[in-house]
Amino acid sequence: MRQAMLHGELGNVVRRLDNDDAGHMAAQKTRTANAVKTFGERVRARRLGMKVISAEYDFDGLAVTLSYSVPDRERGPDSGMLRELARELAERLGCRVELRQVGPRDEARLLGGLGRCGRTLCCSSWLPVYPEISMSMAKNQDLPLNPTKVSGVCGRLLCCLSYENEQYRQMKAVMPKLGQVVETSRGAGQVVSMHLLKELVTVRLENDLAEVAFPSSEVDFGMDRKVRIDPVTVVALPALPEEPADPEASLSVQKAPQELMAPVVRRRRRRRGGRRGGQ
């Protein structure tokens, strides 16, 4: 085996696999299938609300690890039920039994399947460790932020979101932002969309409001001024004629509010007095 074919640290090698070992491993597969069947039968008989996932024997066949998940935690088994189930399975299988609860990602890894891309799940084929994934990675790659669109068969965010996230982050660092004012060969405009992989920037031009795609290398986005995209027409209106100053008119205007407010004040006083008298 070439060194380039090894991934990670290589454990202690006791000896090469011989024909007896190959036959033993084939028998273990049949034994594993029987263990899964027995495990499922006892879970259904006890109505424990568990989902049987897989069984894995050690090479000697002296111990088996039975994996399961609990879809509804409120109806899941308690520790006492699990101990009774482990003892019963140990008697039926004739070996030491270890029950292990797994999460959605491990469940998908153990069961296997096909992803949205049509290929075998990464976690069940080659991915050794689950990467750290967040919704911001989908945002960096301009993917829909709907969780159902960026989730795998396990119901969690796709592991492949982390594969190209760093490349997208670096590409966005040298591209203008949406809504930013830039300068092009056809004048200033505002960025309305971008294609990171093609390195294209679509700009709505200020002069004719046309949307034109430019290579990012031909766009200068060092501008900091604001451009109003919506055209506004300014119409100059004629000035209003000035009214002649009339001292009497100004006096009458000042006296008019007092004359009009006087009856209102009297009515309010009468109403207040009437209320007091009524009281």
mmCIF file of C-alpha atoms in Angstrom:
data_model
loop_
_atom_site.group_PDB
_atom_site.id
_atom_site.type_symbol
_atom_site.label_atom_id
_atom_site.label_comp_id
_atom_site.label_asym_id
_atom_site.label_seq_id
_atom_site.Cartn_x
_atom_site.Cartn_y
_atom_site.Cartn_z
ATOM 1 C CA MET A 1 0.000 0.000 0.000
ATOM 2 C CA ARG A 2 1.344 3.392 -0.963
ATOM 3 C CA GLN A 3 1.737 6.036 1.718
ATOM 4 C CA ALA A 4 -0.396 8.469 -0.337
ATOM 5 C CA MET A 5 -3.402 6.137 0.030
ATOM 6 C CA LEU A 6 -3.379 6.398 3.814
ATOM 7 C CA HIS A 7 -5.534 8.988 5.573
ATOM 8 C CA GLY A 8 -4.685 9.792 9.172
ATOM 9 C CA GLU A 9 -2.582 7.710 11.499
ATOM 10 C CA LEU A 10 -2.156 4.026 10.813
ATOM 11 C CA GLY A 11 -2.747 1.778 13.814
ATOM 12 C CA ASN A 12 -0.647 -1.189 14.860
ATOM 13 C CA VAL A 13 -0.602 -3.849 12.158
ATOM 14 C CA VAL A 14 -0.645 -7.346 13.665
ATOM 15 C CA ARG A 15 -0.550 -9.343 10.441
ATOM 16 C CA ARG A 16 -1.974 -9.505 6.981
ATOM 17 C CA LEU A 17 -5.550 -10.604 6.370
ATOM 18 C CA ASP A 18 -5.645 -14.286 5.435
ATOM 19 C CA ASN A 19 -8.417 -16.479 4.032
ATOM 20 C CA ASP A 20 -9.648 -17.503 7.477
ATOM 21 C CA ASP A 21 -10.028 -13.873 8.475
ATOM 22 C CA ALA A 22 -11.949 -13.107 5.286
ATOM 23 C CA GLY A 23 -14.335 -15.994 5.976
ATOM 24 C CA HIS A 24 -14.742 -14.819 9.559
ATOM 25 C CA MET A 25 -15.665 -11.316 8.385
ATOM 26 C CA ALA A 26 -18.255 -12.712 5.958
ATOM 27 C CA ALA A 27 -19.837 -14.671 8.805
ATOM 28 C CA GLN A 28 -19.877 -11.525 10.922
ATOM 29 C CA LYS A 29 -22.022 -9.776 8.308
ATOM 30 C CA THR A 30 -24.676 -12.469 8.593
ATOM 31 C CA ARG A 31 -24.473 -12.302 12.363
ATOM 32 C CA THR A 32 -24.831 -8.517 12.240
ATOM 33 C CA ALA A 33 -28.037 -8.756 10.199
ATOM 34 C CA ASN A 34 -29.504 -11.195 12.728
ATOM 35 C CA ALA A 35 -28.560 -8.866 15.589
ATOM 36 C CA VAL A 36 -30.385 -5.944 13.948
ATOM 37 C CA LYS A 37 -33.462 -8.115 13.425
ATOM 38 C CA THR A 38 -33.466 -9.315 17.039
ATOM 39 C CA PHE A 39 -32.909 -5.790 18.309
ATOM 40 C CA GLY A 40 -35.910 -4.510 16.335
ATOM 41 C CA GLU A 41 -38.161 -7.335 17.515
ATOM 42 C CA ARG A 42 -37.436 -6.702 21.196
ATOM 43 C CA VAL A 43 -37.876 -2.927 20.815
ATOM 44 C CA ARG A 44 -41.288 -3.383 19.206
ATOM 45 C CA ALA A 45 -42.309 -5.966 21.783
ATOM 46 C CA ARG A 46 -41.477 -3.592 24.633
ATOM 47 C CA ARG A 47 -42.885 -0.527 22.807
ATOM 48 C CA LEU A 48 -39.905 1.588 23.735
ATOM 49 C CA GLY A 49 -40.238 4.244 21.023
ATOM 50 C CA MET A 50 -36.745 3.597 19.654
ATOM 51 C CA LYS A 51 -35.550 3.464 16.057
ATOM 52 C CA VAL A 52 -33.078 0.684 15.336
ATOM 53 C CA ILE A 53 -30.125 1.907 13.270
ATOM 54 C CA SER A 54 -27.351 -0.675 13.058
ATOM 55 C CA ALA A 55 -25.289 -3.340 14.805
ATOM 56 C CA GLU A 56 -21.508 -3.661 14.831
ATOM 57 C CA TYR A 57 -19.547 -6.628 16.208
ATOM 58 C CA ASP A 58 -15.924 -6.418 17.192
ATOM 59 C CA PHE A 59 -13.519 -8.637 15.279
ATOM 60 C CA ASP A 60 -13.590 -11.402 17.891
ATOM 61 C CA GLY A 61 -17.392 -11.387 18.045
ATOM 62 C CA LEU A 62 -17.435 -11.139 21.851
ATOM 63 C CA ALA A 63 -19.239 -7.774 21.946
ATOM 64 C CA VAL A 64 -21.752 -5.950 19.785
ATOM 65 C CA THR A 65 -22.683 -2.269 19.675
ATOM 66 C CA LEU A 66 -26.331 -1.608 18.860
ATOM 67 C CA SER A 67 -27.073 1.922 17.673
ATOM 68 C CA TYR A 68 -30.503 3.523 17.933
ATOM 69 C CA SER A 69 -32.199 6.916 17.846
ATOM 70 C CA VAL A 70 -35.179 8.341 19.711
ATOM 71 C CA PRO A 71 -37.484 10.368 17.424
ATOM 72 C CA ASP A 72 -39.664 11.542 20.334
ATOM 73 C CA ARG A 73 -37.684 12.226 23.500
ATOM 74 C CA GLU A 74 -40.798 12.462 25.653
ATOM 75 C CA ARG A 75 -41.753 8.877 24.770
ATOM 76 C CA GLY A 76 -38.224 7.512 24.825
ATOM 77 C CA PRO A 77 -37.075 4.802 27.239
ATOM 78 C CA ASP A 78 -35.494 5.596 30.578
ATOM 79 C CA SER A 79 -32.249 4.126 31.901
ATOM 80 C CA GLY A 80 -34.014 1.259 33.667
ATOM 81 C CA MET A 81 -35.739 0.117 30.485
ATOM 82 C CA LEU A 82 -32.454 0.252 28.597
ATOM 83 C CA ARG A 83 -30.682 -1.912 31.170
ATOM 84 C CA GLU A 84 -33.424 -4.540 30.997
ATOM 85 C CA LEU A 85 -33.308 -4.488 27.199
ATOM 86 C CA ALA A 86 -29.506 -4.860 27.185
ATOM 87 C CA ARG A 87 -29.665 -7.878 29.503
ATOM 88 C CA GLU A 88 -32.313 -9.560 27.350
ATOM 89 C CA LEU A 89 -30.379 -8.935 24.144
ATOM 90 C CA ALA A 90 -27.156 -10.238 25.714
ATOM 91 C CA GLU A 91 -28.910 -13.521 26.525
ATOM 92 C CA ARG A 92 -30.373 -13.865 23.037
ATOM 93 C CA LEU A 93 -27.222 -12.865 21.129
ATOM 94 C CA GLY A 94 -24.766 -14.651 23.395
ATOM 95 C CA CYS A 95 -22.326 -11.754 23.782
ATOM 96 C CA ARG A 96 -21.854 -8.473 25.578
ATOM 97 C CA VAL A 97 -24.256 -5.776 24.350
ATOM 98 C CA GLU A 98 -23.687 -2.027 24.333
ATOM 99 C CA LEU A 99 -26.594 0.277 23.464
ATOM 100 C CA ARG A 100 -25.586 3.584 21.905
ATOM 101 C CA GLN A 101 -27.933 6.453 21.111
ATOM 102 C CA VAL A 102 -26.944 8.500 18.052
ATOM 103 C CA GLY A 103 -28.031 11.840 16.636
ATOM 104 C CA PRO A 104 -29.407 12.688 13.190
ATOM 105 C CA ARG A 105 -25.980 13.063 11.550
ATOM 106 C CA ASP A 106 -24.671 9.739 12.864
ATOM 107 C CA GLU A 107 -27.938 8.103 11.863
ATOM 108 C CA ALA A 108 -27.455 9.239 8.272
ATOM 109 C CA ARG A 109 -23.816 8.098 8.363
ATOM 110 C CA LEU A 110 -24.704 4.611 9.590
ATOM 111 C CA LEU A 111 -27.695 4.074 7.298
ATOM 112 C CA GLY A 112 -26.160 5.691 4.219
ATOM 113 C CA GLY A 113 -28.041 7.103 1.264
ATOM 114 C CA LEU A 114 -27.893 9.617 -1.557
ATOM 115 C CA GLY A 115 -27.674 13.367 -1.186
ATOM 116 C CA ARG A 116 -29.206 16.195 -3.219
ATOM 117 C CA CYS A 117 -26.323 15.920 -5.664
ATOM 118 C CA GLY A 118 -27.181 12.288 -6.444
ATOM 119 C CA ARG A 119 -23.954 10.969 -4.944
ATOM 120 C CA THR A 120 -23.375 8.855 -1.849
ATOM 121 C CA LEU A 121 -23.547 10.820 1.390
ATOM 122 C CA CYS A 122 -20.202 12.354 2.305
ATOM 123 C CA CYS A 123 -20.512 11.292 5.945
ATOM 124 C CA SER A 124 -21.029 7.637 4.993
ATOM 125 C CA SER A 125 -18.400 7.473 2.243
ATOM 126 C CA TRP A 126 -15.323 9.574 3.003
ATOM 127 C CA LEU A 127 -15.909 12.426 5.486
ATOM 128 C CA PRO A 128 -13.983 11.523 8.670
ATOM 129 C CA VAL A 129 -15.109 14.438 10.890
ATOM 130 C CA TYR A 130 -18.211 16.606 10.749
ATOM 131 C CA PRO A 131 -17.276 20.206 9.890
ATOM 132 C CA GLU A 132 -18.632 23.254 11.678
ATOM 133 C CA ILE A 133 -21.523 24.630 9.636
ATOM 134 C CA SER A 134 -23.622 27.779 10.026
ATOM 135 C CA MET A 135 -26.327 29.571 8.066
ATOM 136 C CA SER A 136 -23.870 32.360 7.264
ATOM 137 C CA MET A 137 -22.070 29.963 4.906
ATOM 138 C CA ALA A 138 -25.208 29.696 2.768
ATOM 139 C CA LYS A 139 -25.467 33.483 2.787
ATOM 140 C CA ASN A 140 -21.844 33.850 1.655
ATOM 141 C CA GLN A 141 -22.565 31.601 -1.332
ATOM 142 C CA ASP A 142 -25.809 33.441 -2.251
ATOM 143 C CA LEU A 143 -27.890 30.322 -1.608
ATOM 144 C CA PRO A 144 -31.545 30.458 -0.525
ATOM 145 C CA LEU A 145 -31.798 30.904 3.231
ATOM 146 C CA ASN A 146 -34.734 28.498 3.435
ATOM 147 C CA PRO A 147 -33.607 25.688 5.799
ATOM 148 C CA THR A 148 -35.342 23.046 3.669
ATOM 149 C CA LYS A 149 -33.216 24.065 0.671
ATOM 150 C CA VAL A 150 -29.854 23.813 2.432
ATOM 151 C CA SER A 151 -30.492 20.756 4.646
ATOM 152 C CA GLY A 152 -29.459 17.169 4.027
ATOM 153 C CA VAL A 153 -31.251 13.879 4.608
ATOM 154 C CA CYS A 154 -30.376 14.160 8.298
ATOM 155 C CA GLY A 155 -32.360 17.393 8.618
ATOM 156 C CA ARG A 156 -29.237 19.387 9.456
ATOM 157 C CA LEU A 157 -27.330 21.901 7.324
ATOM 158 C CA LEU A 158 -25.440 20.357 4.413
ATOM 159 C CA CYS A 159 -21.836 19.477 5.204
ATOM 160 C CA CYS A 160 -20.817 20.603 1.706
ATOM 161 C CA LEU A 161 -21.634 24.210 2.633
ATOM 162 C CA SER A 162 -18.225 24.331 4.294
ATOM 163 C CA TYR A 163 -16.269 23.012 1.301
ATOM 164 C CA GLU A 164 -16.227 26.229 -0.755
ATOM 165 C CA ASN A 165 -17.135 28.757 1.912
ATOM 166 C CA GLU A 166 -13.586 30.094 2.231
ATOM 167 C CA GLN A 167 -13.267 30.563 -1.535
ATOM 168 C CA TYR A 168 -16.542 32.477 -1.689
ATOM 169 C CA ARG A 169 -15.475 34.624 1.244
ATOM 170 C CA GLN A 170 -12.228 35.540 -0.509
ATOM 171 C CA MET A 171 -14.017 36.324 -3.778
ATOM 172 C CA LYS A 172 -16.535 38.575 -2.035
ATOM 173 C CA ALA A 173 -13.714 40.476 -0.366
ATOM 174 C CA VAL A 174 -12.531 41.799 -3.759
ATOM 175 C CA MET A 175 -16.012 42.487 -5.154
ATOM 176 C CA PRO A 176 -18.298 45.488 -4.553
ATOM 177 C CA LYS A 177 -21.318 45.181 -2.297
ATOM 178 C CA LEU A 178 -24.922 45.217 -3.406
ATOM 179 C CA GLY A 179 -26.245 48.760 -3.542
ATOM 180 C CA GLN A 180 -22.761 50.256 -3.651
ATOM 181 C CA VAL A 181 -22.053 53.136 -6.044
ATOM 182 C CA VAL A 182 -19.335 52.293 -8.584
ATOM 183 C CA GLU A 183 -17.711 53.921 -11.598
ATOM 184 C CA THR A 184 -17.752 52.149 -14.981
ATOM 185 C CA SER A 185 -16.687 52.957 -18.518
ATOM 186 C CA ARG A 186 -20.254 54.127 -19.182
ATOM 187 C CA GLY A 187 -20.581 56.285 -16.115
ATOM 188 C CA ALA A 188 -21.520 55.914 -12.463
ATOM 189 C CA GLY A 189 -24.166 53.519 -11.245
ATOM 190 C CA GLN A 190 -25.378 51.258 -8.482
ATOM 191 C CA VAL A 191 -24.604 47.548 -8.091
ATOM 192 C CA VAL A 192 -27.789 45.468 -8.375
ATOM 193 C CA SER A 193 -26.378 41.916 -8.679
ATOM 194 C CA MET A 194 -23.143 39.930 -8.910
ATOM 195 C CA HIS A 195 -21.938 36.610 -10.302
ATOM 196 C CA LEU A 196 -18.986 35.612 -8.160
ATOM 197 C CA LEU A 197 -17.789 32.642 -10.211
ATOM 198 C CA LYS A 198 -17.880 34.595 -13.489
ATOM 199 C CA GLU A 199 -16.627 37.744 -11.730
ATOM 200 C CA LEU A 200 -19.381 39.845 -13.284
ATOM 201 C CA VAL A 201 -21.026 42.891 -11.714
ATOM 202 C CA THR A 202 -24.412 44.146 -12.923
ATOM 203 C CA VAL A 203 -24.710 47.923 -12.564
ATOM 204 C CA ARG A 204 -27.742 50.161 -12.979
ATOM 205 C CA LEU A 205 -26.312 53.213 -14.682
ATOM 206 C CA GLU A 206 -27.130 56.679 -13.416
ATOM 207 C CA ASN A 207 -27.489 58.402 -16.782
ATOM 208 C CA ASP A 208 -29.977 56.105 -18.589
ATOM 209 C CA LEU A 209 -31.053 53.615 -15.846
ATOM 210 C CA ALA A 210 -29.898 50.671 -17.992
ATOM 211 C CA GLU A 211 -28.593 47.534 -16.242
ATOM 212 C CA VAL A 212 -25.282 46.452 -17.744
ATOM 213 C CA ALA A 213 -22.943 43.605 -16.701
ATOM 214 C CA PHE A 214 -19.259 44.505 -16.389
ATOM 215 C CA PRO A 215 -16.216 42.388 -15.475
ATOM 216 C CA SER A 216 -15.205 43.139 -11.924
ATOM 217 C CA SER A 217 -11.767 44.226 -13.134
ATOM 218 C CA GLU A 218 -13.381 47.070 -15.118
ATOM 219 C CA VAL A 219 -15.415 48.415 -12.199
ATOM 220 C CA ASP A 220 -14.030 51.022 -9.822
ATOM 221 C CA PHE A 221 -15.833 50.705 -6.489
ATOM 222 C CA GLY A 222 -13.672 53.099 -4.515
ATOM 223 C CA MET A 223 -16.345 55.811 -4.751
ATOM 224 C CA ASP A 224 -18.039 56.991 -1.600
ATOM 225 C CA ARG A 225 -20.532 59.513 -2.995
ATOM 226 C CA LYS A 226 -24.235 58.744 -3.297
ATOM 227 C CA VAL A 227 -26.060 58.598 -6.604
ATOM 228 C CA ARG A 228 -29.796 59.055 -6.914
ATOM 229 C CA ILE A 229 -30.982 56.486 -9.407
ATOM 230 C CA ASP A 230 -34.602 57.662 -9.733
ATOM 231 C CA PRO A 231 -34.730 60.722 -12.035
ATOM 232 C CA VAL A 232 -36.264 63.863 -10.582
ATOM 233 C CA THR A 233 -37.393 66.809 -12.746
ATOM 234 C CA VAL A 234 -37.161 70.222 -11.090
ATOM 235 C CA VAL A 235 -39.610 72.801 -12.444
ATOM 236 C CA ALA A 236 -39.079 76.494 -11.623
ATOM 237 C CA LEU A 237 -42.383 78.132 -10.662
ATOM 238 C CA PRO A 238 -42.961 81.899 -11.054
ATOM 239 C CA ALA A 239 -42.676 83.928 -7.867
ATOM 240 C CA LEU A 240 -45.916 85.030 -6.233
ATOM 241 C CA PRO A 241 -46.620 88.798 -6.333
ATOM 242 C CA GLU A 242 -46.007 90.603 -3.078
ATOM 243 C CA GLU A 243 -49.112 92.032 -1.400
ATOM 244 C CA PRO A 244 -49.026 95.729 -0.469
ATOM 245 C CA ALA A 245 -48.616 96.487 3.179
ATOM 246 C CA ASP A 246 -51.931 97.654 4.695
ATOM 247 C CA PRO A 247 -51.763 98.656 8.361
ATOM 248 C CA GLU A 248 -55.551 98.487 8.778
ATOM 249 C CA ALA A 249 -55.752 95.037 7.266
ATOM 250 C CA SER A 250 -53.048 93.802 9.567
ATOM 251 C CA LEU A 251 -54.874 95.219 12.571
ATOM 252 C CA SER A 252 -58.146 93.621 11.528
ATOM 253 C CA VAL A 253 -56.440 90.266 11.158
ATOM 254 C CA GLN A 254 -55.018 90.521 14.644
ATOM 255 C CA LYS A 255 -58.392 91.488 16.145
ATOM 256 C CA ALA A 256 -60.384 88.824 14.331
ATOM 257 C CA PRO A 257 -59.221 85.851 16.443
ATOM 258 C CA GLN A 258 -60.053 87.627 19.706
ATOM 259 C CA GLU A 259 -63.584 88.472 18.529
ATOM 260 C CA LEU A 260 -64.191 84.942 17.358
ATOM 261 C CA MET A 261 -62.791 83.307 20.479
ATOM 262 C CA ALA A 262 -64.784 85.476 22.918
ATOM 263 C CA PRO A 263 -68.149 83.632 22.559
ATOM 264 C CA VAL A 264 -66.406 80.320 22.831
ATOM 265 C CA VAL A 265 -64.840 81.323 26.125
ATOM 266 C CA ARG A 266 -68.197 82.482 27.491
ATOM 267 C CA ARG A 267 -69.901 79.227 26.527
ATOM 268 C CA ARG A 268 -67.190 77.201 28.208
ATOM 269 C CA ARG A 269 -67.547 79.234 31.390
ATOM 270 C CA ARG A 270 -71.311 78.757 31.400
ATOM 271 C CA ARG A 271 -70.936 75.018 30.946
ATOM 272 C CA ARG A 272 -68.431 74.767 33.737
ATOM 273 C CA GLY A 273 -70.628 76.835 35.997
ATOM 274 C CA GLY A 274 -73.615 74.733 35.129
ATOM 275 C CA ARG A 275 -71.756 71.612 36.053
ATOM 276 C CA ARG A 276 -70.763 73.064 39.379
ATOM 277 C CA GLY A 277 -74.316 74.056 40.086
ATOM 278 C CA GLY A 278 -75.480 70.614 39.180
ATOM 279 C CA GLN A 279 -73.010 69.149 41.580
#
